[in-house]
mmCIF file of C-alpha atoms in Angstrom:
data_model
loop_
_atom_site.group_PDB
_atom_site.id
_atom_site.type_symbol
_atom_site.label_atom_id
_atom_site.label_comp_id
_atom_site.label_asym_id
_atom_site.label_seq_id
_atom_site.Cartn_x
_atom_site.Cartn_y
_atom_site.Cartn_z
ATOM 1 C CA UNK A 147 -26.580 46.805 14.442
ATOM 2 C CA UNK A 148 -28.125 49.891 13.888
ATOM 3 C CA UNK A 149 -25.927 51.648 11.562
ATOM 4 C CA UNK A 150 -25.593 48.675 9.063
ATOM 5 C CA UNK A 151 -29.500 49.079 9.268
ATOM 6 C CA UNK A 152 -29.676 52.748 8.437
ATOM 7 C CA UNK A 153 -26.710 52.545 6.022
ATOM 8 C CA UNK A 154 -26.952 53.212 1.948
ATOM 9 C CA UNK A 155 -25.957 49.972 -0.070
ATOM 10 C CA UNK A 156 -22.904 51.989 -1.613
ATOM 11 C CA UNK A 157 -21.623 52.318 2.084
ATOM 12 C CA UNK A 158 -21.946 49.078 2.847
ATOM 13 C CA UNK A 159 -20.829 48.117 -1.050
ATOM 14 C CA UNK A 160 -17.483 50.232 -0.471
ATOM 15 C CA UNK A 161 -17.109 48.422 3.362
ATOM 16 C CA UNK A 162 -17.349 45.168 2.169
ATOM 17 C CA UNK A 163 -15.051 46.319 -0.553
ATOM 18 C CA UNK A 164 -12.058 47.446 2.098
ATOM 19 C CA UNK A 165 -12.915 44.167 4.655
ATOM 20 C CA UNK A 166 -12.005 42.058 1.323
ATOM 21 C CA UNK A 167 -8.615 43.921 0.831
ATOM 22 C CA UNK A 168 -7.953 44.105 4.902
ATOM 23 C CA UNK A 169 -5.113 41.613 5.390
ATOM 24 C CA UNK A 170 -7.720 39.884 9.145
ATOM 25 C CA UNK A 171 -10.825 39.891 6.907
ATOM 26 C CA UNK A 172 -11.027 38.601 3.158
ATOM 27 C CA UNK A 173 -7.750 38.430 2.539
ATOM 28 C CA UNK A 174 -7.317 36.073 5.481
ATOM 29 C CA UNK A 175 -10.279 34.230 4.401
ATOM 30 C CA UNK A 176 -9.469 33.577 0.922
ATOM 31 C CA UNK A 177 -5.951 32.230 2.339
ATOM 32 C CA UNK A 178 -7.557 30.225 4.442
ATOM 33 C CA UNK A 179 -10.122 28.708 1.495
ATOM 34 C CA UNK A 180 -6.914 28.319 -0.709
ATOM 35 C CA UNK A 181 -4.988 26.512 1.905
ATOM 36 C CA UNK A 182 -7.947 24.358 2.785
ATOM 37 C CA UNK A 183 -7.777 23.167 -1.085
ATOM 38 C CA UNK A 184 -4.993 22.273 -1.020
ATOM 39 C CA UNK A 185 -4.886 20.093 1.786
ATOM 40 C CA UNK A 186 -7.889 18.394 0.947
ATOM 41 C CA UNK A 187 -6.059 17.758 -2.223
ATOM 42 C CA UNK A 188 -3.248 16.737 -0.387
ATOM 43 C CA UNK A 189 -5.085 14.157 1.274
ATOM 44 C CA UNK A 190 -6.532 12.585 -1.378
ATOM 45 C CA UNK A 191 -3.413 12.435 -3.659
ATOM 46 C CA UNK A 192 -1.848 10.835 -0.204
ATOM 47 C CA UNK A 193 -5.002 8.507 0.821
ATOM 48 C CA UNK A 194 -4.362 7.493 -2.875
ATOM 49 C CA UNK A 195 -0.357 6.467 -2.690
ATOM 50 C CA UNK A 196 -1.589 4.546 0.976
ATOM 51 C CA UNK A 197 -4.420 2.641 -0.512
ATOM 52 C CA UNK A 198 -1.903 1.436 -3.365
ATOM 53 C CA UNK A 199 0.778 0.627 -0.558
ATOM 54 C CA UNK A 200 -1.673 -1.478 1.523
ATOM 55 C CA UNK A 201 -3.181 -3.161 -1.899
ATOM 56 C CA UNK A 202 0.281 -4.239 -2.594
ATOM 57 C CA UNK A 203 0.927 -5.411 0.907
ATOM 58 C CA UNK A 204 -2.545 -7.050 1.441
ATOM 59 C CA UNK A 205 -1.864 -9.334 -1.402
ATOM 60 C CA UNK A 206 0.771 -10.655 -0.146
ATOM 61 C CA UNK A 207 -1.507 -12.981 1.958
ATOM 62 C CA UNK A 208 -3.210 -15.010 -0.267
ATOM 63 C CA UNK A 209 -5.442 -16.702 1.736
ATOM 64 C CA UNK A 210 -7.463 -13.360 2.170
ATOM 65 C CA UNK A 211 -10.485 -13.292 -0.633
ATOM 66 C CA UNK A 212 -10.254 -10.527 -3.352
ATOM 67 C CA UNK A 213 -13.189 -9.299 -1.556
ATOM 68 C CA UNK A 214 -12.178 -8.413 1.705
ATOM 69 C CA UNK A 215 -8.548 -7.262 0.387
ATOM 70 C CA UNK A 216 -10.613 -4.744 -1.589
ATOM 71 C CA UNK A 217 -12.959 -4.258 1.366
ATOM 72 C CA UNK A 218 -10.218 -3.621 3.341
ATOM 73 C CA UNK A 219 -7.919 -1.371 1.363
ATOM 74 C CA UNK A 220 -10.912 1.023 0.814
ATOM 75 C CA UNK A 221 -11.511 1.379 4.371
ATOM 76 C CA UNK A 222 -7.844 2.236 4.856
ATOM 77 C CA UNK A 223 -8.520 4.735 2.031
ATOM 78 C CA UNK A 224 -11.558 5.953 4.001
ATOM 79 C CA UNK A 225 -9.551 6.275 6.870
ATOM 80 C CA UNK A 226 -7.279 8.758 5.911
ATOM 81 C CA UNK A 227 -9.281 10.843 3.829
ATOM 82 C CA UNK A 228 -11.509 11.309 7.294
ATOM 83 C CA UNK A 229 -8.685 11.489 9.728
ATOM 84 C CA UNK A 230 -7.732 14.175 6.768
ATOM 85 C CA UNK A 231 -10.709 15.674 6.735
ATOM 86 C CA UNK A 232 -10.308 16.745 10.678
ATOM 87 C CA UNK A 233 -7.202 17.548 10.500
ATOM 88 C CA UNK A 234 -7.490 20.009 8.146
ATOM 89 C CA UNK A 235 -11.107 21.163 9.682
ATOM 90 C CA UNK A 236 -8.883 22.106 13.126
ATOM 91 C CA UNK A 237 -5.968 23.217 10.829
ATOM 92 C CA UNK A 238 -8.458 25.914 9.648
ATOM 93 C CA UNK A 239 -9.775 27.186 13.139
ATOM 94 C CA UNK A 240 -12.836 24.894 12.721
ATOM 95 C CA UNK A 241 -14.089 23.410 16.164
ATOM 96 C CA UNK A 242 -14.086 19.778 15.085
ATOM 97 C CA UNK A 243 -15.710 18.667 19.229
ATOM 98 C CA UNK A 244 -19.787 19.206 17.313
ATOM 99 C CA UNK A 245 -18.859 17.317 14.926
ATOM 100 C CA UNK A 246 -17.893 13.927 17.034
ATOM 101 C CA UNK A 247 -20.884 14.832 19.249
ATOM 102 C CA UNK A 248 -23.048 14.747 15.398
ATOM 103 C CA UNK A 249 -20.761 11.435 14.017
ATOM 104 C CA UNK A 250 -21.502 9.803 17.978
ATOM 105 C CA UNK A 251 -25.569 10.778 17.139
ATOM 106 C CA UNK A 252 -25.739 9.400 13.785
ATOM 107 C CA UNK A 253 -23.966 7.021 14.174
ATOM 108 C CA UNK A 254 -26.125 5.544 17.629
ATOM 109 C CA UNK A 255 -29.419 6.367 15.286
ATOM 110 C CA UNK A 256 -28.004 4.477 12.135
ATOM 111 C CA UNK A 257 -26.884 1.456 14.200
ATOM 112 C CA UNK A 258 -30.363 0.742 15.296
ATOM 113 C CA UNK A 259 -31.696 1.555 11.896
ATOM 114 C CA UNK A 260 -30.008 -0.659 9.823
ATOM 115 C CA UNK A 261 -29.544 -3.742 12.465
ATOM 116 C CA UNK A 262 -30.100 -6.346 9.443
ATOM 117 C CA UNK A 263 -27.763 -4.710 7.144
ATOM 118 C CA UNK A 264 -25.016 -4.609 9.891
ATOM 119 C CA UNK A 265 -25.953 -8.443 10.413
ATOM 120 C CA UNK A 266 -25.619 -9.297 7.167
ATOM 121 C CA UNK A 267 -21.918 -7.022 6.804
ATOM 122 C CA UNK A 268 -20.442 -8.972 9.786
ATOM 123 C CA UNK A 269 -21.273 -11.931 8.622
ATOM 124 C CA UNK A 270 -19.913 -10.802 5.352
ATOM 125 C CA UNK A 271 -16.909 -10.281 6.739
ATOM 126 C CA UNK A 272 -16.494 -13.616 8.723
ATOM 127 C CA UNK A 273 -17.731 -15.336 5.525
ATOM 128 C CA UNK A 274 -14.480 -13.346 3.555
ATOM 129 C CA UNK A 275 -12.452 -14.425 6.629
ATOM 130 C CA UNK A 276 -12.779 -17.830 7.861
ATOM 131 C CA UNK A 277 -14.019 -18.857 3.636
ATOM 132 C CA UNK A 278 -16.208 -21.538 4.464
ATOM 133 C CA UNK A 279 -17.105 -21.646 0.553
ATOM 134 C CA UNK A 280 -15.896 -19.502 -2.535
ATOM 135 C CA UNK A 281 -17.058 -18.330 -5.800
ATOM 136 C CA UNK A 282 -17.451 -22.349 -7.863
ATOM 137 C CA UNK A 283 -18.494 -23.757 -5.033
ATOM 138 C CA UNK A 284 -21.661 -26.476 -4.877
ATOM 139 C CA UNK A 285 -23.238 -25.022 -1.231
ATOM 140 C CA UNK A 286 -26.722 -25.786 -0.155
ATOM 141 C CA UNK A 287 -28.088 -22.911 1.931
ATOM 142 C CA UNK A 288 -31.428 -22.818 3.548
ATOM 143 C CA UNK A 289 -32.694 -25.787 1.616
ATOM 144 C CA UNK A 290 -31.554 -24.256 -1.681
ATOM 145 C CA UNK A 291 -28.765 -25.816 -3.687
ATOM 146 C CA UNK A 292 -26.253 -23.999 -6.338
ATOM 147 C CA UNK A 293 -22.733 -23.070 -7.073
ATOM 148 C CA UNK A 294 -21.663 -19.754 -5.534
ATOM 149 C CA UNK A 295 -21.473 -17.116 -8.744
ATOM 150 C CA UNK A 296 -20.560 -14.166 -6.187
ATOM 151 C CA UNK A 297 -20.015 -13.422 -2.424
ATOM 152 C CA UNK A 298 -20.252 -9.619 -1.494
ATOM 153 C CA UNK A 299 -20.227 -8.323 2.068
ATOM 154 C CA UNK A 300 -23.754 -8.428 2.127
ATOM 155 C CA UNK A 301 -24.908 -11.175 0.300
ATOM 156 C CA UNK A 302 -24.158 -14.381 -1.193
ATOM 157 C CA UNK A 303 -25.164 -14.946 -4.967
ATOM 158 C CA UNK A 304 -26.312 -18.813 -6.093
ATOM 159 C CA UNK A 305 -27.619 -20.266 -9.276
ATOM 160 C CA UNK A 306 -29.292 -22.753 -8.886
ATOM 161 C CA UNK A 307 -29.378 -26.062 -11.034
ATOM 162 C CA UNK A 308 -32.012 -25.037 -12.807
ATOM 163 C CA UNK A 309 -30.746 -21.693 -13.685
ATOM 164 C CA UNK A 310 -32.136 -19.331 -11.230
ATOM 165 C CA UNK A 311 -30.084 -16.842 -9.606
ATOM 166 C CA UNK A 312 -31.054 -15.996 -5.728
ATOM 167 C CA UNK A 313 -29.225 -13.438 -3.534
ATOM 168 C CA UNK A 314 -28.995 -15.033 -0.109
ATOM 169 C CA UNK A 315 -28.428 -12.588 2.424
ATOM 170 C CA UNK A 316 -25.328 -13.642 4.640
ATOM 171 C CA UNK A 317 -27.382 -13.332 8.006
#
């Protein structure tokens, strides 16, 4: 450490240039970076392909709502991306064990912070799976009646007879 603090700028620059040209120095870092970029591009292309196949396969199930089909294909896409990223990181010698600890801790904290939103998400998934109503149906929820305009993951949009738009949380 003391040698580098006493070295001149030109000596440090020369040492850096030598490190860049070494096979176990800058070239190795460049090679790993290029492999990681190529792998990421491959992962995204493969995830899009898998999402397309999943979309074709899921459309066979006519009882599933379009929103649930989109949710499932989107989840497949992002799970494929995350798993692919973890594989790429471990392939370029990045220790992913601390990453799992961070993800676990963050998930625990976010679960408490987003309890209501996660409840709406779970309820929205149950509405999409059970399909008690669909777009265009007249329903009454919490004393409010109207025509269902849209059912999303977290809320249902209802148009009342007096042309008011109300978003009711799915929970």
